[in-house]
Amino acid sequence: MSTSSRRPAGRARHLLAPLVVVVLLAAAGALLHRTFRHLSWAELSGDLLALGPGVLLAALAATAISYLAMTGYDALALRYVGHPLPYHRYGLASFVATAFGNNLGASAVVGAALRARVYSRWEVPASAITRIIGFNLVTLALGAAVLAGGGMVHDPVAAAEALHLPAAAVLVAGSLMLASVVGYLVQAGTGRAVRWRGRRVDRPSRRLAVAQVVLSTFEWLTMAAALHVLLPAEGRMPFLAFAVAFSIATLAGLVSSVPGGLGVFETSLVVLIGSTTSPAGLAVALVAYRICYFALPLLLAAVLLLAHEARPVAAAPGAAGTAAAAPATPCAPVLAPSTSSARTWSARASSVLTPSVLALGVAAAGVFMVVVGDLPGRRELDLSAVTISLAGLAALLTARGLHRRLKAAWAATLVLLAGVTAVAAAHGDLALSAVTAALALLLVPARSAFHRGALLARPRNPLWPATAALLVGTSVWWHEFSGLGCAVDAPLWVASFSGDTPGADRLVMAAGAVGVLIGGRRTFWPAPPGPGAPDDDEVARVADVVARWGRCTSHLAFTGDKRFRFSPHGTAFLMYQVQGRSWVVMGDPVGNPADFPGLVRDFLAEVDRHGGRPVFYNVLDDHADLYRESGLSLAKLGEEAVVPLADFTLSGRARTNLRNCRNKSQRLGLTVEVVAPEGVAPLLPALREVSDAWLTHRNGKEKRFSLGAFDEEYVRRFPLVVVRREERIIAFATLWIGGDGREVQVDLMRRMPDGPRTVMTFLFVECISWAKENGFTSFNLGMAPLSGLRTDATAPSWDRLGHLLWTRGERFYNFRGLRTFKQGFEPRWRTCYVAAPGGLALPSAMRDVVTLVGGGIRGVVRG
């Protein structure tokens, strides 16, 4: 199958969201830089202290009330789903999810994931968790709709300027927001459930709906109050008017998907209230607000999450005795019973300090350095904002390596954090130095979690690290020591878009950024799996196993493009190849079934050590439980047509077409001969002529991996079916024979483009007749890709996409025609799957499979 037609559009959609985020962030940063460029970051710490303890305490109090009100979201949601919990449990879930979600992009996704993780430890059913998350999103949206919609209707011109939309569109949007709230209240309590895509959604009671609107509106007001008290008293807007502007700015930040709405929120607020507040006062207030409402709750939430995860799982009320027996899940790892030893707690804490948690902290520090650039504090050690931004960019790359559990990322992050800690402390930024020092200390006990790749891998090509070092070194030297730069006092991403930055400085900044990206990519490149070409001894072992236990498709082990992994006893193996991050296994394990569980387990461990992604391509459901137990999901790939030979006959009305095709071919002078492997060598020149003509006619190239290619050594291994016309070979096919001697399958097929159209059907008919005469029990016609996928309301996304390709992709691949052709032989259909990590990993895995089968991107495009 070919997916080349879908790849450009999919890739464009995949790149569009990050591109939009970058553009929004850059535009917001440019506006903020122009607004606040006359301010001195060195004086910021003094300005923050000048706010006074009373103002800061008021902001912290408003923050506490806001987060407390948000725990009420979960209280209402638990009442809605009928699963009561004590406050200390749902309060923790709400606070942790909200604090992390507020600081990260895609806050709804982050908050949902953290709520699911915490609630699952209290034995809350997955269906209830899903309903809680959905209910909370509705509650949050109701308050935003009341304030933002009211503000848009009250002053559509100002709102349109902040949102960069036409005033008419803003007025319509605000009216729709208010109407949706009214409609929600009217529809609540009717008692009628809503059905959507086969799922039942119960309406809340009217009292519960009113509580949602009141609580959400109050929570939005307290959030606005946390910033309102920080604004300068002189020229401060009335609170309600400010709350409306605040809600509109927050909505713009949420829609942007920029982490924490950083830059977009501030930009919108500058447009909405900048005329009434001095830039200096607004800048101080916004920084203080970020610290009070975002940074401090995030630190507290991280501590609470760490403590929560380090505790043993406790059963929910009424579930005593079941928690211990419950299996571990990715969302809720079951820990061993608690002991009082510090060593046990340390081990638990080490396991909780997983790459994802640590990567999140390092990424947050990196975002701060990239966005802010300059460090507030004294000027004894003054680094340019560009250099600090480069360090932040490097932190983002190392965070990605931490998330992937790479040893090199762990070492690089420690070095980077130590350097940033020293520089920030010498610069006077004690807050950043404390955070980076804490992250470095947390990395040390978590060393065992980073097990992938080598600690200091030798570069495969020393040119790349040398180039990265040269580019970064040149950029740092230019801005810090050369005296040639223009002392750019703005973060790299702001200075790049600013018209005040000289061209030479832009070029050097771009070189530094490219150097960091090259160095990070090459440092954290997945470790190669070692030599790929099998030696003669391995091929001999493979041949022995295939001869004893192999299915027909096991002969793909001899295509010469696969690696092998054997079981300890050598009686089973996997054949695979690495494409991108995917380690693609062709088919099920081959050999003694008793060795399969250990073989698959060892293979998955090896894949994990290299930071790869396991994919078992074109497997049957014989070992589906083994794949599921290994944490893989099964997605339907298509159906394989197998013709039972005991009852196969060309007589009867159902086989009229096959009989007519055979008779017509014989009248045209076509003959079929099955040649034993030892008789194939003299025919190779003629076979080569047919194969080359076929490839030239199709403007294609040889495919491998999932089917055989025309390689003389490979073709000589198998029986061969040739179709002649006047002694000239016009078509041929190789035959696979199963190790049990019961099944036959056609592999490599070629024909002359100018041959009769009936030639391949004739070849199949004669092959099936030959197989039946020689005592075989079944004839495998191969797979019909994307055949038989589900289309009902509960079908997974993969099935829906596959069915779309099945119905709309005929111009690229003859999906329906292939199924119809094989159905003419009245076969039994058996399902074929791909076993791979589920979720978003499946499309990436299938992209790698298609690239591997197609022989590279060019092969996929050419067909």
PDB file of C-alpha atoms in Angstrom, residues 157-405:
ATOM      1  CA  VAL A 157     -13.992  47.387  19.572  1.00  0.00           C
ATOM      2  CA  ALA A 158     -11.444  47.023  22.389  1.00  0.00           C
ATOM      3  CA  ALA A 159     -11.873  43.251  22.454  1.00  0.00           C
ATOM      4  CA  ALA A 160     -11.390  43.056  18.686  1.00  0.00           C
ATOM      5  CA  GLU A 161      -8.135  45.012  18.920  1.00  0.00           C
ATOM      6  CA  ALA A 162      -6.821  42.651  21.595  1.00  0.00           C
ATOM      7  CA  LEU A 163      -7.823  39.494  19.719  1.00  0.00           C
ATOM      8  CA  HIS A 164      -6.843  40.810  16.252  1.00  0.00           C
ATOM      9  CA  LEU A 165     -10.330  40.052  14.908  1.00  0.00           C
ATOM     10  CA  PRO A 166     -13.035  42.152  13.253  1.00  0.00           C
ATOM     11  CA  ALA A 167     -15.343  43.903  15.697  1.00  0.00           C
ATOM     12  CA  ALA A 168     -18.395  42.249  14.137  1.00  0.00           C
ATOM     13  CA  ALA A 169     -16.871  38.805  14.609  1.00  0.00           C
ATOM     14  CA  VAL A 170     -16.083  39.608  18.255  1.00  0.00           C
ATOM     15  CA  LEU A 171     -19.626  40.817  18.864  1.00  0.00           C
ATOM     16  CA  VAL A 172     -21.057  37.639  17.358  1.00  0.00           C
ATOM     17  CA  ALA A 173     -18.629  35.489  19.367  1.00  0.00           C
ATOM     18  CA  GLY A 174     -19.531  37.247  22.620  1.00  0.00           C
ATOM     19  CA  SER A 175     -23.241  36.891  21.935  1.00  0.00           C
ATOM     20  CA  LEU A 176     -22.808  33.201  21.206  1.00  0.00           C
ATOM     21  CA  MET A 177     -20.864  32.742  24.458  1.00  0.00           C
ATOM     22  CA  LEU A 178     -23.616  34.309  26.530  1.00  0.00           C
ATOM     23  CA  ALA A 179     -26.289  32.425  24.616  1.00  0.00           C
ATOM     24  CA  SER A 180     -24.467  29.149  25.199  1.00  0.00           C
ATOM     25  CA  VAL A 181     -24.496  29.744  28.975  1.00  0.00           C
ATOM     26  CA  VAL A 182     -28.218  30.499  28.930  1.00  0.00           C
ATOM     27  CA  GLY A 183     -28.856  27.477  26.728  1.00  0.00           C
ATOM     28  CA  TYR A 184     -26.832  25.253  29.060  1.00  0.00           C
ATOM     29  CA  LEU A 185     -28.911  26.347  32.059  1.00  0.00           C
ATOM     30  CA  VAL A 186     -32.169  25.857  30.170  1.00  0.00           C
ATOM     31  CA  GLN A 187     -31.235  22.368  28.994  1.00  0.00           C
ATOM     32  CA  ALA A 188     -29.905  21.246  32.385  1.00  0.00           C
ATOM     33  CA  GLY A 189     -32.251  19.232  34.498  1.00  0.00           C
ATOM     34  CA  THR A 190     -34.491  18.111  31.647  1.00  0.00           C
ATOM     35  CA  GLY A 191     -33.604  14.518  32.438  1.00  0.00           C
ATOM     36  CA  ARG A 192     -32.892  13.616  28.835  1.00  0.00           C
ATOM     37  CA  ALA A 193     -29.439  12.224  28.100  1.00  0.00           C
ATOM     38  CA  VAL A 194     -27.485  13.264  25.032  1.00  0.00           C
ATOM     39  CA  ARG A 195     -26.046  10.590  22.756  1.00  0.00           C
ATOM     40  CA  TRP A 196     -22.921  11.452  20.817  1.00  0.00           C
ATOM     41  CA  ARG A 197     -20.957   8.943  18.722  1.00  0.00           C
ATOM     42  CA  GLY A 198     -22.591   6.042  20.487  1.00  0.00           C
ATOM     43  CA  ARG A 199     -21.875   7.436  23.984  1.00  0.00           C
ATOM     44  CA  ARG A 200     -24.417   8.565  26.527  1.00  0.00           C
ATOM     45  CA  VAL A 201     -23.848  11.944  28.194  1.00  0.00           C
ATOM     46  CA  ASP A 202     -26.147  12.676  31.159  1.00  0.00           C
ATOM     47  CA  ARG A 203     -27.323  16.231  31.738  1.00  0.00           C
ATOM     48  CA  PRO A 204     -26.560  17.704  35.178  1.00  0.00           C
ATOM     49  CA  SER A 205     -29.360  18.829  37.441  1.00  0.00           C
ATOM     50  CA  ARG A 206     -30.375  22.461  37.222  1.00  0.00           C
ATOM     51  CA  ARG A 207     -28.992  23.191  40.698  1.00  0.00           C
ATOM     52  CA  LEU A 208     -25.688  21.647  39.690  1.00  0.00           C
ATOM     53  CA  ALA A 209     -25.583  23.683  36.473  1.00  0.00           C
ATOM     54  CA  VAL A 210     -26.265  26.929  38.326  1.00  0.00           C
ATOM     55  CA  ALA A 211     -23.529  26.028  40.815  1.00  0.00           C
ATOM     56  CA  GLN A 212     -21.143  25.499  37.897  1.00  0.00           C
ATOM     57  CA  VAL A 213     -21.822  28.971  36.472  1.00  0.00           C
ATOM     58  CA  VAL A 214     -21.600  30.731  39.853  1.00  0.00           C
ATOM     59  CA  LEU A 215     -18.482  28.910  41.015  1.00  0.00           C
ATOM     60  CA  SER A 216     -16.657  29.314  37.696  1.00  0.00           C
ATOM     61  CA  THR A 217     -17.470  33.019  37.461  1.00  0.00           C
ATOM     62  CA  PHE A 218     -16.292  33.528  41.061  1.00  0.00           C
ATOM     63  CA  GLU A 219     -13.059  31.630  40.342  1.00  0.00           C
ATOM     64  CA  TRP A 220     -12.337  33.776  37.277  1.00  0.00           C
ATOM     65  CA  LEU A 221     -12.952  36.913  39.371  1.00  0.00           C
ATOM     66  CA  THR A 222     -10.491  35.780  42.053  1.00  0.00           C
ATOM     67  CA  MET A 223      -7.919  34.998  39.383  1.00  0.00           C
ATOM     68  CA  ALA A 224      -8.334  38.524  38.038  1.00  0.00           C
ATOM     69  CA  ALA A 225      -8.108  39.920  41.557  1.00  0.00           C
ATOM     70  CA  ALA A 226      -4.665  38.350  42.002  1.00  0.00           C
ATOM     71  CA  LEU A 227      -3.361  40.624  39.214  1.00  0.00           C
ATOM     72  CA  HIS A 228      -5.604  43.624  39.924  1.00  0.00           C
ATOM     73  CA  VAL A 229      -4.144  44.227  43.393  1.00  0.00           C
ATOM     74  CA  LEU A 230      -0.622  44.218  41.909  1.00  0.00           C
ATOM     75  CA  LEU A 231      -1.335  47.073  39.471  1.00  0.00           C
ATOM     76  CA  PRO A 232      -0.287  50.600  40.435  1.00  0.00           C
ATOM     77  CA  ALA A 233      -2.996  52.321  42.444  1.00  0.00           C
ATOM     78  CA  GLU A 234      -2.777  55.385  40.241  1.00  0.00           C
ATOM     79  CA  GLY A 235      -4.861  54.914  37.118  1.00  0.00           C
ATOM     80  CA  ARG A 236      -6.050  51.434  38.163  1.00  0.00           C
ATOM     81  CA  MET A 237      -9.185  50.344  36.299  1.00  0.00           C
ATOM     82  CA  PRO A 238     -12.383  49.504  38.187  1.00  0.00           C
ATOM     83  CA  PHE A 239     -12.288  45.846  39.159  1.00  0.00           C
ATOM     84  CA  LEU A 240     -15.217  44.535  37.089  1.00  0.00           C
ATOM     85  CA  ALA A 241     -13.994  46.270  33.934  1.00  0.00           C
ATOM     86  CA  PHE A 242     -10.531  44.885  34.565  1.00  0.00           C
ATOM     87  CA  ALA A 243     -11.933  41.374  35.175  1.00  0.00           C
ATOM     88  CA  VAL A 244     -13.569  41.453  31.759  1.00  0.00           C
ATOM     89  CA  ALA A 245     -10.315  42.535  30.085  1.00  0.00           C
ATOM     90  CA  PHE A 246      -8.437  39.921  32.092  1.00  0.00           C
ATOM     91  CA  SER A 247     -10.770  37.120  30.990  1.00  0.00           C
ATOM     92  CA  ILE A 248     -10.427  38.111  27.332  1.00  0.00           C
ATOM     93  CA  ALA A 249      -6.626  38.171  27.603  1.00  0.00           C
ATOM     94  CA  THR A 250      -6.608  34.818  29.391  1.00  0.00           C
ATOM     95  CA  LEU A 251      -8.862  33.337  26.720  1.00  0.00           C
ATOM     96  CA  ALA A 252      -6.428  34.558  24.041  1.00  0.00           C
ATOM     97  CA  GLY A 253      -3.579  32.874  25.924  1.00  0.00           C
ATOM     98  CA  LEU A 254      -5.491  29.600  26.201  1.00  0.00           C
ATOM     99  CA  VAL A 255      -6.391  29.573  22.502  1.00  0.00           C
ATOM    100  CA  SER A 256      -2.762  30.220  21.535  1.00  0.00           C
ATOM    101  CA  SER A 257      -1.577  26.958  23.218  1.00  0.00           C
ATOM    102  CA  VAL A 258       1.598  28.808  24.242  1.00  0.00           C
ATOM    103  CA  PRO A 259       2.786  27.415  27.620  1.00  0.00           C
ATOM    104  CA  GLY A 260       0.961  29.410  30.284  1.00  0.00           C
ATOM    105  CA  GLY A 261      -0.213  31.803  27.563  1.00  0.00           C
ATOM    106  CA  LEU A 262       3.175  33.451  28.115  1.00  0.00           C
ATOM    107  CA  GLY A 263       3.532  36.544  25.959  1.00  0.00           C
ATOM    108  CA  VAL A 264       0.095  36.237  24.354  1.00  0.00           C
ATOM    109  CA  PHE A 265      -1.719  36.966  27.635  1.00  0.00           C
ATOM    110  CA  GLU A 266       0.558  39.912  28.395  1.00  0.00           C
ATOM    111  CA  THR A 267       0.247  41.287  24.877  1.00  0.00           C
ATOM    112  CA  SER A 268      -3.552  41.168  24.952  1.00  0.00           C
ATOM    113  CA  LEU A 269      -3.586  42.851  28.353  1.00  0.00           C
ATOM    114  CA  VAL A 270      -1.265  45.605  27.142  1.00  0.00           C
ATOM    115  CA  VAL A 271      -3.673  46.321  24.287  1.00  0.00           C
ATOM    116  CA  LEU A 272      -6.733  46.262  26.566  1.00  0.00           C
ATOM    117  CA  ILE A 273      -5.505  48.284  29.561  1.00  0.00           C
ATOM    118  CA  GLY A 274      -2.161  49.724  28.440  1.00  0.00           C
ATOM    119  CA  SER A 275      -3.655  53.179  27.995  1.00  0.00           C
ATOM    120  CA  THR A 276      -4.652  53.375  31.666  1.00  0.00           C
ATOM    121  CA  THR A 277      -1.516  51.871  33.269  1.00  0.00           C
ATOM    122  CA  SER A 278       2.114  52.881  32.992  1.00  0.00           C
ATOM    123  CA  PRO A 279       4.360  50.372  31.168  1.00  0.00           C
ATOM    124  CA  ALA A 280       6.735  50.146  34.156  1.00  0.00           C
ATOM    125  CA  GLY A 281       3.943  49.470  36.628  1.00  0.00           C
ATOM    126  CA  LEU A 282       2.275  46.962  34.321  1.00  0.00           C
ATOM    127  CA  ALA A 283       5.566  45.108  33.760  1.00  0.00           C
ATOM    128  CA  VAL A 284       6.203  44.770  37.496  1.00  0.00           C
ATOM    129  CA  ALA A 285       2.631  43.650  38.113  1.00  0.00           C
ATOM    130  CA  LEU A 286       2.766  41.022  35.360  1.00  0.00           C
ATOM    131  CA  VAL A 287       6.051  39.575  36.639  1.00  0.00           C
ATOM    132  CA  ALA A 288       4.739  39.500  40.214  1.00  0.00           C
ATOM    133  CA  TYR A 289       1.523  37.865  38.975  1.00  0.00           C
ATOM    134  CA  ARG A 290       3.486  35.176  37.138  1.00  0.00           C
ATOM    135  CA  ILE A 291       5.405  34.451  40.337  1.00  0.00           C
ATOM    136  CA  CYS A 292       2.366  34.434  42.633  1.00  0.00           C
ATOM    137  CA  TYR A 293      -0.188  32.673  40.440  1.00  0.00           C
ATOM    138  CA  PHE A 294       1.984  30.423  38.286  1.00  0.00           C
ATOM    139  CA  ALA A 295       5.485  29.767  39.652  1.00  0.00           C
ATOM    140  CA  LEU A 296       4.771  29.288  43.369  1.00  0.00           C
ATOM    141  CA  PRO A 297       1.722  27.014  42.885  1.00  0.00           C
ATOM    142  CA  LEU A 298       3.710  24.984  40.341  1.00  0.00           C
ATOM    143  CA  LEU A 299       6.536  24.416  42.822  1.00  0.00           C
ATOM    144  CA  LEU A 300       4.061  23.458  45.552  1.00  0.00           C
ATOM    145  CA  ALA A 301       2.188  21.141  43.165  1.00  0.00           C
ATOM    146  CA  ALA A 302       5.445  19.459  42.146  1.00  0.00           C
ATOM    147  CA  VAL A 303       6.288  18.787  45.809  1.00  0.00           C
ATOM    148  CA  LEU A 304       2.794  17.449  46.522  1.00  0.00           C
ATOM    149  CA  LEU A 305       2.854  15.255  43.421  1.00  0.00           C
ATOM    150  CA  LEU A 306       6.250  13.873  44.401  1.00  0.00           C
ATOM    151  CA  ALA A 307       5.048  13.103  47.926  1.00  0.00           C
ATOM    152  CA  HIS A 308       1.835  11.579  46.585  1.00  0.00           C
ATOM    153  CA  GLU A 309       3.639   9.323  44.139  1.00  0.00           C
ATOM    154  CA  ALA A 310       6.188   8.247  46.747  1.00  0.00           C
ATOM    155  CA  ARG A 311       3.433   6.939  49.023  1.00  0.00           C
ATOM    156  CA  PRO A 312       2.133   3.377  48.551  1.00  0.00           C
ATOM    157  CA  VAL A 313      -1.182   2.980  46.791  1.00  0.00           C
ATOM    158  CA  ALA A 314      -4.063   2.951  49.219  1.00  0.00           C
ATOM    159  CA  ALA A 315      -7.317   1.301  48.360  1.00  0.00           C
ATOM    160  CA  ALA A 316     -10.344   3.429  47.956  1.00  0.00           C
ATOM    161  CA  PRO A 317     -13.059   3.128  50.593  1.00  0.00           C
ATOM    162  CA  GLY A 318     -14.816  -0.091  50.110  1.00  0.00           C
ATOM    163  CA  ALA A 319     -12.076  -1.533  47.947  1.00  0.00           C
ATOM    164  CA  ALA A 320      -9.945  -3.050  50.681  1.00  0.00           C
ATOM    165  CA  GLY A 321      -8.290  -6.136  49.618  1.00  0.00           C
ATOM    166  CA  THR A 322      -8.570  -5.398  45.948  1.00  0.00           C
ATOM    167  CA  ALA A 323      -5.887  -2.825  45.528  1.00  0.00           C
ATOM    168  CA  ALA A 324      -3.072  -5.207  46.167  1.00  0.00           C
ATOM    169  CA  ALA A 325      -4.382  -7.575  43.587  1.00  0.00           C
ATOM    170  CA  ALA A 326      -4.990  -4.936  40.970  1.00  0.00           C
ATOM    171  CA  PRO A 327      -2.525  -5.032  38.111  1.00  0.00           C
ATOM    172  CA  ALA A 328      -0.203  -2.156  37.508  1.00  0.00           C
ATOM    173  CA  THR A 329      -1.173   0.257  34.763  1.00  0.00           C
ATOM    174  CA  PRO A 330       0.759   2.987  33.029  1.00  0.00           C
ATOM    175  CA  CYS A 331      -1.338   5.598  34.805  1.00  0.00           C
ATOM    176  CA  ALA A 332      -1.201   4.098  38.278  1.00  0.00           C
ATOM    177  CA  PRO A 333       1.902   2.113  39.127  1.00  0.00           C
ATOM    178  CA  VAL A 334       1.351  -0.115  42.133  1.00  0.00           C
ATOM    179  CA  LEU A 335       4.131   0.296  44.655  1.00  0.00           C
ATOM    180  CA  ALA A 336       5.271  -2.133  47.283  1.00  0.00           C
ATOM    181  CA  PRO A 337       3.871  -1.817  50.823  1.00  0.00           C
ATOM    182  CA  SER A 338       5.343   0.997  52.843  1.00  0.00           C
ATOM    183  CA  THR A 339       8.230   0.523  55.255  1.00  0.00           C
ATOM    184  CA  SER A 340       9.753   2.969  57.651  1.00  0.00           C
ATOM    185  CA  SER A 341      13.254   2.748  56.266  1.00  0.00           C
ATOM    186  CA  ALA A 342      14.698   5.818  54.617  1.00  0.00           C
ATOM    187  CA  ARG A 343      16.261   3.544  52.046  1.00  0.00           C
ATOM    188  CA  THR A 344      12.875   2.307  50.869  1.00  0.00           C
ATOM    189  CA  TRP A 345      11.485   5.854  50.688  1.00  0.00           C
ATOM    190  CA  SER A 346      14.574   6.943  48.770  1.00  0.00           C
ATOM    191  CA  ALA A 347      14.031   4.127  46.297  1.00  0.00           C
ATOM    192  CA  ARG A 348      10.415   5.194  45.842  1.00  0.00           C
ATOM    193  CA  ALA A 349      11.375   8.822  45.463  1.00  0.00           C
ATOM    194  CA  SER A 350      13.957   7.780  42.895  1.00  0.00           C
ATOM    195  CA  SER A 351      11.305   5.908  40.947  1.00  0.00           C
ATOM    196  CA  VAL A 352       8.951   8.889  41.089  1.00  0.00           C
ATOM    197  CA  LEU A 353      11.671  11.235  39.868  1.00  0.00           C
ATOM    198  CA  THR A 354      11.036   9.802  36.479  1.00  0.00           C
ATOM    199  CA  PRO A 355      12.313  11.362  33.281  1.00  0.00           C
ATOM    200  CA  SER A 356       8.961  12.989  32.581  1.00  0.00           C
ATOM    201  CA  VAL A 357       8.860  14.833  35.922  1.00  0.00           C
ATOM    202  CA  LEU A 358      12.486  15.931  35.757  1.00  0.00           C
ATOM    203  CA  ALA A 359      12.208  16.855  32.079  1.00  0.00           C
ATOM    204  CA  LEU A 360       9.228  19.055  32.904  1.00  0.00           C
ATOM    205  CA  GLY A 361      11.261  20.977  35.488  1.00  0.00           C
ATOM    206  CA  VAL A 362      14.258  21.397  33.175  1.00  0.00           C
ATOM    207  CA  ALA A 363      11.993  22.460  30.307  1.00  0.00           C
ATOM    208  CA  ALA A 364      10.325  25.066  32.528  1.00  0.00           C
ATOM    209  CA  ALA A 365      13.730  26.518  33.420  1.00  0.00           C
ATOM    210  CA  GLY A 366      14.651  26.461  29.727  1.00  0.00           C
ATOM    211  CA  VAL A 367      11.459  28.278  28.722  1.00  0.00           C
ATOM    212  CA  PHE A 368      12.164  30.936  31.335  1.00  0.00           C
ATOM    213  CA  MET A 369      15.683  31.527  29.998  1.00  0.00           C
ATOM    214  CA  VAL A 370      14.559  31.518  26.367  1.00  0.00           C
ATOM    215  CA  VAL A 371      11.660  33.910  26.927  1.00  0.00           C
ATOM    216  CA  VAL A 372      13.216  36.252  29.513  1.00  0.00           C
ATOM    217  CA  GLY A 373      16.814  36.071  28.343  1.00  0.00           C
ATOM    218  CA  ASP A 374      18.366  38.687  30.601  1.00  0.00           C
ATOM    219  CA  LEU A 375      18.834  37.823  34.271  1.00  0.00           C
ATOM    220  CA  PRO A 376      17.764  40.349  36.898  1.00  0.00           C
ATOM    221  CA  GLY A 377      20.391  41.187  39.503  1.00  0.00           C
ATOM    222  CA  ARG A 378      23.635  43.050  39.902  1.00  0.00           C
ATOM    223  CA  ARG A 379      25.977  43.618  36.966  1.00  0.00           C
ATOM    224  CA  GLU A 380      29.330  42.271  38.211  1.00  0.00           C
ATOM    225  CA  LEU A 381      28.856  39.314  35.852  1.00  0.00           C
ATOM    226  CA  ASP A 382      26.707  40.477  32.979  1.00  0.00           C
ATOM    227  CA  LEU A 383      25.931  37.998  30.230  1.00  0.00           C
ATOM    228  CA  SER A 384      23.942  39.063  27.213  1.00  0.00           C
ATOM    229  CA  ALA A 385      20.337  37.973  26.829  1.00  0.00           C
ATOM    230  CA  VAL A 386      21.310  36.095  23.668  1.00  0.00           C
ATOM    231  CA  THR A 387      23.725  33.810  25.535  1.00  0.00           C
ATOM    232  CA  ILE A 388      21.149  33.122  28.246  1.00  0.00           C
ATOM    233  CA  SER A 389      18.597  32.323  25.539  1.00  0.00           C
ATOM    234  CA  LEU A 390      21.003  29.840  23.935  1.00  0.00           C
ATOM    235  CA  ALA A 391      21.424  28.152  27.319  1.00  0.00           C
ATOM    236  CA  GLY A 392      17.643  27.977  27.633  1.00  0.00           C
ATOM    237  CA  LEU A 393      17.361  26.438  24.170  1.00  0.00           C
ATOM    238  CA  ALA A 394      19.955  23.851  25.188  1.00  0.00           C
ATOM    239  CA  ALA A 395      17.914  23.106  28.332  1.00  0.00           C
ATOM    240  CA  LEU A 396      14.838  22.443  26.195  1.00  0.00           C
ATOM    241  CA  LEU A 397      16.793  19.954  24.097  1.00  0.00           C
ATOM    242  CA  THR A 398      18.266  18.185  27.135  1.00  0.00           C
ATOM    243  CA  ALA A 399      14.753  18.035  28.640  1.00  0.00           C
ATOM    244  CA  ARG A 400      13.605  16.132  25.573  1.00  0.00           C
ATOM    245  CA  GLY A 401      16.525  13.755  26.047  1.00  0.00           C
ATOM    246  CA  LEU A 402      15.590  13.321  29.715  1.00  0.00           C
ATOM    247  CA  HIS A 403      12.043  12.442  28.726  1.00  0.00           C
ATOM    248  CA  ARG A 404      13.481   9.719  26.506  1.00  0.00           C
ATOM    249  CA  ARG A 405      15.627   8.386  29.380  1.00  0.00           C
TER     250      ARG A 405
END
